Short mmCIF file of C-alpha atoms in Angstrom, two decimals:
data_model
loop_
_atom_site.label_atom_id
_atom_site.label_comp_id
_atom_site.label_asym_id
_atom_site.label_seq_id
_atom_site.Cartn_x
_atom_site.Cartn_y
_atom_site.Cartn_z
CA MET A 1 78.39 93.58 75.26
CA GLU A 2 76.27 93.60 78.29
CA SER A 3 75.47 97.02 79.57
CA VAL A 4 74.92 96.08 83.17
CA GLY A 5 76.64 93.18 84.80
CA ARG A 6 74.63 91.20 87.26
CA VAL A 7 76.45 89.82 90.22
CA ARG A 8 75.04 87.36 92.67
CA SER A 9 75.73 87.40 96.34
CA HIS A 10 77.42 84.27 97.61
CA THR A 11 76.11 84.48 101.13
CA ASP A 12 74.59 81.47 102.78
CA SER A 13 70.95 81.18 103.72
CA ARG A 14 71.65 81.46 107.43
CA GLY A 15 72.06 85.18 107.16
CA LEU A 16 75.18 85.20 109.30
CA HIS A 17 76.41 88.38 107.73
CA PRO A 18 74.15 91.32 108.47
CA GLY A 19 74.75 92.94 105.11
CA ALA A 20 74.49 89.75 103.13
CA ARG A 21 71.42 89.36 101.02
CA ALA A 22 71.05 86.51 98.60
CA VAL A 23 69.79 88.73 95.84
CA ALA A 24 70.96 89.47 92.36
CA MET A 25 72.77 92.75 92.31
CA THR A 26 73.73 94.94 89.41
CA ASP A 27 77.12 96.59 89.37
CA GLU A 28 75.36 99.88 89.96
CA GLU A 29 73.56 98.49 93.00
CA ALA A 30 76.77 97.01 94.34
CA MET A 31 78.51 100.35 94.03
CA ALA A 32 75.61 102.06 95.77
CA ARG A 33 75.90 99.59 98.65
CA LEU A 34 79.61 100.19 98.89
CA ARG A 35 79.10 103.93 98.91
CA ASP A 36 76.10 104.05 101.25
CA GLU A 37 76.72 101.09 103.55
CA GLY A 38 80.43 100.45 103.14
CA ASP A 39 79.57 96.97 101.89
CA ARG A 40 82.93 95.69 100.68
CA ARG A 41 81.50 92.28 99.99
CA ALA A 42 79.32 93.78 97.29
CA PHE A 43 82.37 95.51 95.87
CA GLY A 44 84.23 92.22 95.93
CA GLN A 45 81.66 90.85 93.53
CA VAL A 46 82.24 93.77 91.21
CA VAL A 47 85.97 93.11 91.32
CA LYS A 48 85.44 89.42 90.71
CA ARG A 49 83.29 90.13 87.72
CA TRP A 50 85.41 92.78 86.07
CA ARG A 51 88.99 92.16 87.12
CA ALA A 52 89.99 89.79 84.32
CA ARG A 53 88.57 92.06 81.65
CA ILE A 54 90.29 95.12 83.06
CA VAL A 55 93.59 93.26 83.31
CA ARG A 56 93.21 92.22 79.70
CA LEU A 57 92.46 95.78 78.63
CA CYS A 58 95.48 97.07 80.54
CA ARG A 59 97.73 94.40 79.09
CA ARG A 60 96.76 95.41 75.60
CA MET A 61 97.10 99.09 76.38
CA LEU A 62 100.46 98.77 78.17
CA ASN A 63 101.92 95.64 76.54
CA ASP A 64 103.24 94.72 79.97
CA ALA A 65 101.61 92.06 82.12
CA ASP A 66 103.05 93.24 85.43
CA ARG A 67 102.23 96.88 84.96
CA ALA A 68 98.78 95.84 83.80
CA GLU A 69 98.24 94.04 87.11
CA ASP A 70 99.40 97.08 89.04
CA VAL A 71 97.22 99.48 87.12
CA THR A 72 94.23 97.18 87.53
CA GLN A 73 94.74 97.12 91.28
CA ASP A 74 95.03 100.87 91.34
CA VAL A 75 91.78 101.19 89.43
CA PHE A 76 89.85 99.04 91.89
CA ALA A 77 91.65 100.43 94.92
CA ARG A 78 90.73 103.97 93.94
CA LEU A 79 87.17 102.89 93.42
CA LEU A 80 87.14 101.21 96.81
CA ALA A 81 88.62 104.24 98.52
CA ARG A 82 86.31 106.66 96.73
CA PRO A 83 83.11 104.92 95.68
CA GLU A 84 81.48 108.30 95.29
CA SER A 85 83.67 108.88 92.23
CA TYR A 86 81.12 106.78 90.36
CA GLY A 87 78.31 109.27 90.12
CA HIS A 88 75.72 106.94 88.60
CA SER A 89 75.38 109.36 85.69
CA ALA A 90 76.62 106.66 83.33
CA ARG A 91 76.46 102.90 83.27
CA PHE A 92 79.03 101.38 85.56
CA SER A 93 80.62 99.48 82.68
CA THR A 94 81.17 102.71 80.74
CA PHE A 95 82.56 104.39 83.84
CA LEU A 96 84.91 101.51 84.62
CA TRP A 97 86.26 101.21 81.08
CA ARG A 98 86.88 104.95 81.10
CA VAL A 99 88.70 104.87 84.42
CA ALA A 100 90.83 101.94 83.27
CA VAL A 101 91.73 103.50 79.92
CA ASN A 102 92.64 106.78 81.60
CA ALA A 103 94.71 104.92 84.20
CA CYS A 104 96.62 103.23 81.40
CA LEU A 105 97.20 106.53 79.64
CA ASP A 106 98.43 108.04 82.92
CA GLU A 107 100.72 105.09 83.47
CA ARG A 108 102.15 105.51 80.01
CA ARG A 109 102.72 109.19 80.59
CA ARG A 110 104.44 108.47 83.90
CA ASN A 111 106.72 106.01 82.22
CA ALA A 112 107.25 108.06 79.12
CA ARG A 113 110.93 108.50 79.83
CA SER A 114 111.70 104.84 80.36
CA ALA A 115 109.36 103.91 77.53
CA ALA A 116 111.55 105.84 75.14
CA ALA A 117 113.74 102.79 74.88
CA SER A 118 110.90 100.29 74.78
CA PRO A 119 108.82 98.98 71.89
CA LEU A 120 106.05 101.30 73.03
CA ALA A 121 107.95 104.41 72.08
CA GLU A 122 106.11 106.68 69.75
CA THR A 123 109.16 107.91 67.98
CA ALA A 124 109.42 108.85 64.39
CA GLU A 125 110.69 105.43 63.50
CA ALA A 126 108.18 103.66 65.70
CA GLU A 127 105.67 103.32 62.96
CA SER A 128 108.10 102.26 60.32
CA ALA A 129 107.56 98.88 58.78
CA VAL A 130 108.56 95.80 60.72
CA GLN A 131 111.85 94.43 59.46
CA PRO A 132 111.12 91.98 56.62
CA SER A 133 114.15 89.94 57.63
CA LEU A 134 112.42 89.12 60.91
CA LEU A 135 109.40 87.87 59.09
CA ALA A 136 111.23 85.38 56.95
CA ALA A 137 111.57 83.00 59.88
CA ALA A 138 108.38 84.05 61.65
CA VAL A 139 106.27 81.33 63.16
CA ARG A 140 102.81 81.80 64.48
CA GLU A 141 103.81 83.21 67.87
CA GLU A 142 106.25 85.53 66.26
CA ARG A 143 103.47 86.82 64.06
CA ALA A 144 101.34 87.43 67.12
CA GLU A 145 104.24 89.20 68.77
CA LEU A 146 104.69 91.43 65.77
CA VAL A 147 101.01 92.30 65.90
CA ARG A 148 101.36 93.12 69.60
CA VAL A 149 104.34 95.33 68.90
CA ALA A 150 102.54 97.07 66.05
CA LEU A 151 99.55 97.66 68.28
CA ALA A 152 101.80 99.00 71.00
CA ARG A 153 103.32 101.42 68.53
CA LEU A 154 100.02 103.00 67.70
CA PRO A 155 99.45 106.38 69.33
CA ASP A 156 97.34 106.11 72.47
CA HIS A 157 94.14 107.52 71.03
CA TYR A 158 94.16 104.98 68.20
CA ARG A 159 95.15 102.06 70.39
CA ALA A 160 92.39 102.75 72.89
CA VAL A 161 89.81 102.57 70.11
CA VAL A 162 91.25 99.35 68.69
CA VAL A 163 91.43 97.67 72.08
CA LEU A 164 87.91 98.63 73.10
CA ARG A 165 86.24 97.95 69.75
CA HIS A 166 88.20 95.11 68.23
CA TYR A 167 89.28 93.15 71.28
CA GLU A 168 86.75 94.03 73.97
CA GLY A 169 83.86 94.05 71.55
CA LEU A 170 82.27 97.34 72.57
CA LYS A 171 80.08 98.94 69.93
CA PHE A 172 81.33 102.15 68.36
CA ARG A 173 78.67 104.05 70.31
CA GLU A 174 79.89 102.52 73.58
CA VAL A 175 83.51 103.31 72.77
CA ALA A 176 82.46 106.90 72.14
CA GLU A 177 80.84 107.01 75.59
CA VAL A 178 83.89 105.56 77.28
CA LEU A 179 86.34 107.91 75.58
CA GLU A 180 83.92 110.83 75.64
CA ILE A 181 84.39 111.64 71.98
CA PRO A 182 81.91 111.71 69.07
CA VAL A 183 81.05 108.35 67.57
CA GLY A 184 82.16 109.59 64.14
CA THR A 185 85.58 110.30 65.59
CA VAL A 186 85.75 106.77 66.98
CA LYS A 187 85.01 105.30 63.57
CA SER A 188 87.47 107.53 61.75
CA ARG A 189 90.15 106.66 64.33
CA MET A 190 89.38 102.99 63.86
CA ALA A 191 89.79 103.29 60.09
CA GLU A 192 93.00 105.26 60.51
CA ALA A 193 94.30 102.74 63.05
CA LEU A 194 93.63 99.87 60.65
CA ASP A 195 95.44 101.75 57.89
CA ARG A 196 98.46 102.36 60.12
CA LEU A 197 98.51 98.79 61.32
CA ALA A 198 98.25 97.56 57.75
CA GLN A 199 101.28 99.67 56.87
CA MET A 200 103.28 98.35 59.81
CA LEU A 201 102.22 94.77 59.22
CA GLU A 202 102.38 94.85 55.47
CA PRO A 203 104.93 92.03 55.25
CA LEU A 204 102.60 89.81 57.29
CA ALA A 205 99.57 90.32 55.11
CA GLU A 206 99.14 87.40 52.76
CA PRO A 207 96.27 86.76 50.42
CA GLY A 208 95.03 84.03 52.74
CA THR A 209 94.92 86.34 55.74
CA LYS A 210 91.33 87.36 55.68
CA ARG A 211 88.90 87.92 58.47
CA LYS A 212 85.56 86.31 58.63
CA GLU A 213 82.92 88.87 57.85
CA ARG A 214 80.96 90.18 60.79
CA GLN A 215 77.25 90.02 60.45
CA PRO A 216 75.11 93.01 61.45
CA MET B 1 80.59 107.40 41.47
CA SER B 2 80.15 108.58 45.05
CA HIS B 3 81.77 106.36 47.63
CA PRO B 4 80.53 105.69 51.16
CA ASP B 5 82.76 107.38 53.73
CA ARG B 6 85.22 105.53 55.96
CA GLU B 7 82.99 105.78 59.01
CA THR B 8 80.22 104.02 57.13
CA TRP B 9 82.61 101.28 56.10
CA MET B 10 83.69 100.82 59.70
CA ASP B 11 80.07 100.09 60.62
CA TYR B 12 80.02 97.58 57.79
CA VAL B 13 83.25 95.70 58.49
CA TYR B 14 82.45 95.51 62.21
CA GLY B 15 78.92 94.31 61.59
CA GLU B 16 77.18 97.35 63.02
CA ALA B 17 75.44 98.43 59.82
CA ASP B 18 71.78 97.44 59.68
CA HIS B 19 70.55 95.07 57.03
CA PRO B 20 69.39 97.57 54.39
CA GLU B 21 72.62 99.54 54.79
CA SER B 22 74.69 96.38 54.48
CA ARG B 23 72.89 95.43 51.28
CA ARG B 24 73.46 98.88 49.83
CA LEU B 25 77.16 98.69 50.70
CA GLU B 26 77.52 95.22 49.25
CA GLU B 27 75.98 96.40 46.02
CA HIS B 28 78.48 99.22 45.97
CA LEU B 29 81.34 96.83 46.58
CA ALA B 30 80.25 94.69 43.68
CA SER B 31 80.63 97.61 41.33
CA CYS B 32 83.54 99.55 42.87
CA ALA B 33 86.97 97.97 42.77
CA GLN B 34 88.48 100.83 44.73
CA CYS B 35 86.19 100.38 47.74
CA ALA B 36 86.38 96.60 47.45
CA GLU B 37 90.14 96.78 47.69
CA GLN B 38 90.00 99.09 50.69
CA VAL B 39 87.49 96.90 52.54
CA ALA B 40 89.56 93.80 51.78
CA ALA B 41 92.64 95.52 53.18
CA TRP B 42 90.82 96.43 56.38
CA ARG B 43 89.61 92.86 56.76
CA ARG B 44 93.11 91.52 56.28
CA THR B 45 94.34 93.79 59.05
CA MET B 46 91.46 92.77 61.29
CA GLY B 47 92.44 89.16 60.63
CA LEU B 48 96.00 89.95 61.68
CA LEU B 49 94.73 91.55 64.88
CA ASP B 50 92.83 88.33 65.56
CA GLU B 51 96.09 86.41 65.41
CA CYS B 52 97.15 88.22 68.55
CA ALA B 53 94.66 86.52 70.82
CA GLU B 54 96.60 87.07 74.02
CA PRO B 55 97.32 90.68 75.00
CA THR B 56 100.82 89.95 76.27
CA PRO B 57 102.48 86.58 76.66
CA ALA B 58 101.85 85.18 80.12
CA GLU B 59 105.20 83.40 80.08
CA THR B 60 106.97 86.74 80.29
CA ARG B 61 105.48 87.30 83.70
CA ARG B 62 107.65 86.69 86.72
CA PRO B 63 106.70 83.87 89.11
CA ILE B 64 106.21 86.45 91.82
CA ARG B 65 105.75 90.02 90.79
CA LEU B 66 108.57 91.68 92.63
CA GLY B 67 107.35 95.01 91.41
CA ARG B 68 104.14 94.52 93.27
CA VAL B 69 105.85 93.31 96.42
CA ALA B 70 108.20 96.24 96.31
CA ARG B 71 105.30 98.62 95.83
CA TRP B 72 103.47 97.23 98.82
CA ALA B 73 106.67 97.49 100.75
CA MET B 74 106.98 101.08 99.67
CA ALA B 75 103.42 101.70 100.70
CA ALA B 76 104.06 100.23 104.12
CA ALA B 77 107.29 102.16 104.45
CA VAL B 78 105.63 105.40 103.43
CA LEU B 79 102.83 104.78 105.89
CA LEU B 80 105.25 104.21 108.74
CA LEU B 81 107.44 107.12 107.83
CA ALA B 82 104.47 109.41 107.37
CA GLY B 83 103.27 108.50 110.82
CA TYR B 84 106.71 109.00 112.20
CA THR B 85 107.13 112.36 110.47
CA ALA B 86 103.74 113.51 111.67
CA GLY B 87 104.77 112.60 115.18
CA ARG B 88 107.99 114.51 114.82
CA VAL B 89 106.26 117.57 113.54
CA SER B 90 103.75 117.64 116.35
CA ALA B 91 106.26 116.79 119.06
CA PRO B 92 107.06 119.71 121.38
CA GLY B 93 110.80 119.09 121.37
CA ARG B 94 112.28 117.55 118.27
CA ALA B 95 115.29 115.30 118.60
CA GLY B 96 118.34 115.47 116.42
CA LEU B 97 118.92 113.65 113.19
CA ALA B 98 120.69 110.83 115.00
CA ALA B 99 117.48 109.98 116.79
CA VAL B 100 115.68 110.25 113.48
CA ARG B 101 117.99 107.72 111.94
CA ALA B 102 117.61 105.34 114.86
CA ASP B 103 113.86 105.50 114.67
CA LEU B 104 113.89 105.04 110.95
CA ALA B 105 116.14 102.02 111.26
CA ALA B 106 113.63 100.48 113.63
CA ALA B 107 110.85 101.34 111.23
CA ARG B 108 112.81 99.76 108.43
CA ARG B 109 113.20 96.52 110.36
CA GLU B 110 109.53 96.51 111.07
CA VAL B 111 108.68 97.08 107.44
CA ARG B 112 111.04 94.34 106.38
CA ASP B 113 109.43 91.87 108.72
CA ASP B 114 105.99 92.85 107.56
CA VAL B 115 106.91 92.54 103.92
CA LEU B 116 108.53 89.17 104.36
CA ALA B 117 105.49 87.92 106.21
CA GLN B 118 103.32 89.30 103.49
CA ALA B 119 105.41 87.72 100.75
CA ARG B 120 105.07 84.35 102.40
CA ARG B 121 101.34 84.51 102.39
CA GLU B 122 99.40 83.85 99.31
CA MET B 123 98.26 87.25 98.19
CA ASP B 124 94.74 87.00 96.86
CA ASP B 125 93.03 89.75 94.97
CA LYS B 126 91.07 90.97 97.94
CA ALA B 127 94.15 91.46 100.04
CA LEU B 128 95.88 93.22 97.20
CA ALA B 129 92.95 95.51 96.67
CA THR B 130 92.96 96.35 100.35
CA LEU B 131 96.68 97.02 100.32
CA ALA B 132 96.29 99.16 97.26
CA ALA B 133 93.56 101.07 99.04
CA CYS B 134 95.95 101.55 101.94
CA ARG B 135 98.48 102.95 99.55
CA SER B 136 95.94 105.29 98.07
CA MET B 137 94.89 106.46 101.51
CA THR B 138 98.53 106.80 102.51
CA ASP B 139 99.09 109.07 99.56
CA GLU B 140 96.14 111.15 100.67
CA ARG B 141 97.40 111.38 104.24
CA LEU B 142 100.83 112.39 102.98
CA ALA B 143 99.29 115.09 100.83
CA GLU B 144 97.32 116.37 103.81
CA LEU B 145 100.43 116.27 105.94
CA VAL B 146 102.44 118.26 103.46
CA ALA B 147 99.63 120.76 103.13
CA SER B 148 99.53 121.28 106.86
CA PHE B 149 103.17 122.09 107.29
CA ASP B 150 103.71 125.29 109.15
CA ALA B 151 106.01 127.68 107.34
CA THR B 152 108.05 128.18 110.50
CA HIS B 153 108.95 124.48 110.53
CA ARG B 154 109.95 124.44 106.94
CA SER B 155 113.69 124.20 107.47
CA ASP B 156 113.26 121.40 109.99
CA MET B 157 111.03 119.59 107.63
CA VAL B 158 113.45 119.91 104.75
CA ALA B 159 116.07 118.18 106.88
CA LEU B 160 113.61 115.54 107.94
CA ALA B 161 112.39 115.00 104.41
CA THR B 162 115.94 114.55 103.18
CA VAL B 163 116.68 111.92 105.77
CA THR B 164 113.33 110.28 105.24
CA GLU B 165 113.81 110.06 101.52
CA ARG B 166 117.26 108.58 101.89
CA GLU B 167 116.05 106.03 104.38
CA LEU B 168 113.12 105.24 102.19
CA LEU B 169 115.38 104.47 99.27
CA ARG B 170 117.54 102.26 101.44
CA THR B 171 114.48 100.50 102.69
CA GLN B 172 113.21 99.98 99.19
CA ARG B 173 116.49 98.46 98.07
CA GLN B 174 116.67 96.15 101.05
CA ILE B 175 113.10 95.08 100.66
CA ALA B 176 113.56 94.37 96.98
CA ALA B 177 116.62 92.27 97.79
CA LEU B 178 114.78 90.39 100.52
CA ALA B 179 111.78 89.84 98.32
CA TYR B 180 114.06 88.54 95.62
CA GLU B 181 115.68 86.10 98.03
CA GLN B 182 112.25 85.01 99.12
CA THR B 183 111.27 84.51 95.50
CA ALA B 184 114.39 82.55 94.78
CA ARG B 185 113.72 80.28 97.75
CA ALA B 186 110.16 79.83 96.64
CA GLY B 187 111.40 79.01 93.14
CA GLU B 188 113.77 76.38 94.49
CA GLY B 189 110.85 74.90 96.37
CA GLY B 190 109.04 74.48 93.07
CA SER B 191 106.26 76.88 93.89
CA GLN B 192 105.02 78.91 90.98
CA GLU B 193 102.41 81.54 90.85
CA SER B 194 99.39 80.54 88.87
CA GLY B 195 97.93 83.98 88.50
CA THR B 196 96.97 84.06 84.84
CA PRO B 197 93.68 85.88 84.85
CA THR B 198 90.67 83.93 83.83
CA GLU B 199 88.03 85.16 81.48
CA GLY B 200 85.60 87.47 83.18
CA GLY B 201 81.97 88.22 82.44
#
């Protein structure tokens, strides 16, 4: 994945806006302008660039489209209110992924009580195999839904690794930076997550279900 | 036979192993049925994960996210009530609870009008981010307000807080109902939100 997103200012050439400069701006530069000059337009470009990806991350983490939207807004709103929270000690992308993942984990903790009755519950039976009877009539979307449910049933620390590595395409090293854990731990969690998912999705696994090999 | 560890295999199945390492692992796979079976199982599971292309089905989303509207309404209500409470605290002579209720009722009407107006407008991301920022700042102001309470006013504030909380809940329920009616009307008019996020980056 790209380490630094480049955003381009959409100001016109007349220079009507005093803070508008038609220059390419990195996320880091945009955040610096927000922090130092209160340039919300620069921040708007950051939001435009990252919003869809953060929503997607939150949807996978929370398995709830509406809550994902809310958490995403909270993430950007907090950043807007406190731009100094990004200390420039890490790449902005790493920082933003971290903030979003933590926001999702907080959201899950806040809703732990209500989640007890939802598919996200991490109860003893949560990781039991999906009912084979459901699979007999499963069509493609149902299979996808079962995968979503299985993913949602993974404990948070496994799911975060799967979402960031498998779906968002971060390298293991980048996932380690985001989650602030050793890269070896990320890989072992990934392997463990795949094992648990395989157990939950065992009835879905057919000989023909094979992933195309990834090239180094 | 010594087997590569699971972490090494993760590099391999996710394409992060360099070329010499990949060749070494492939040679191992060719001669180790146990590892070959494990790697095949991981790849099957990765294939299943790929079947879930969408994080959560978009069709499960409501045409208008009432939750969001209600939260903005709450934010507005909290902001108004915080301002009101601050005024009460700093006022030299505090009125009785009846006056509190009257003022809160007025505040509630004002919030309702604001929320309805807001619901009618198309809420773009920028506006939502700004509103969310308002909520965040409101939370901060509330925290500061609570921190500044004088101990001698504590009993008064408990009474005020009780009334405020009750009124807040009433406001929330009314706003949710109004927002729902607004949504229903919008639905009858055939308007649908088209807010499915597009691919970023």
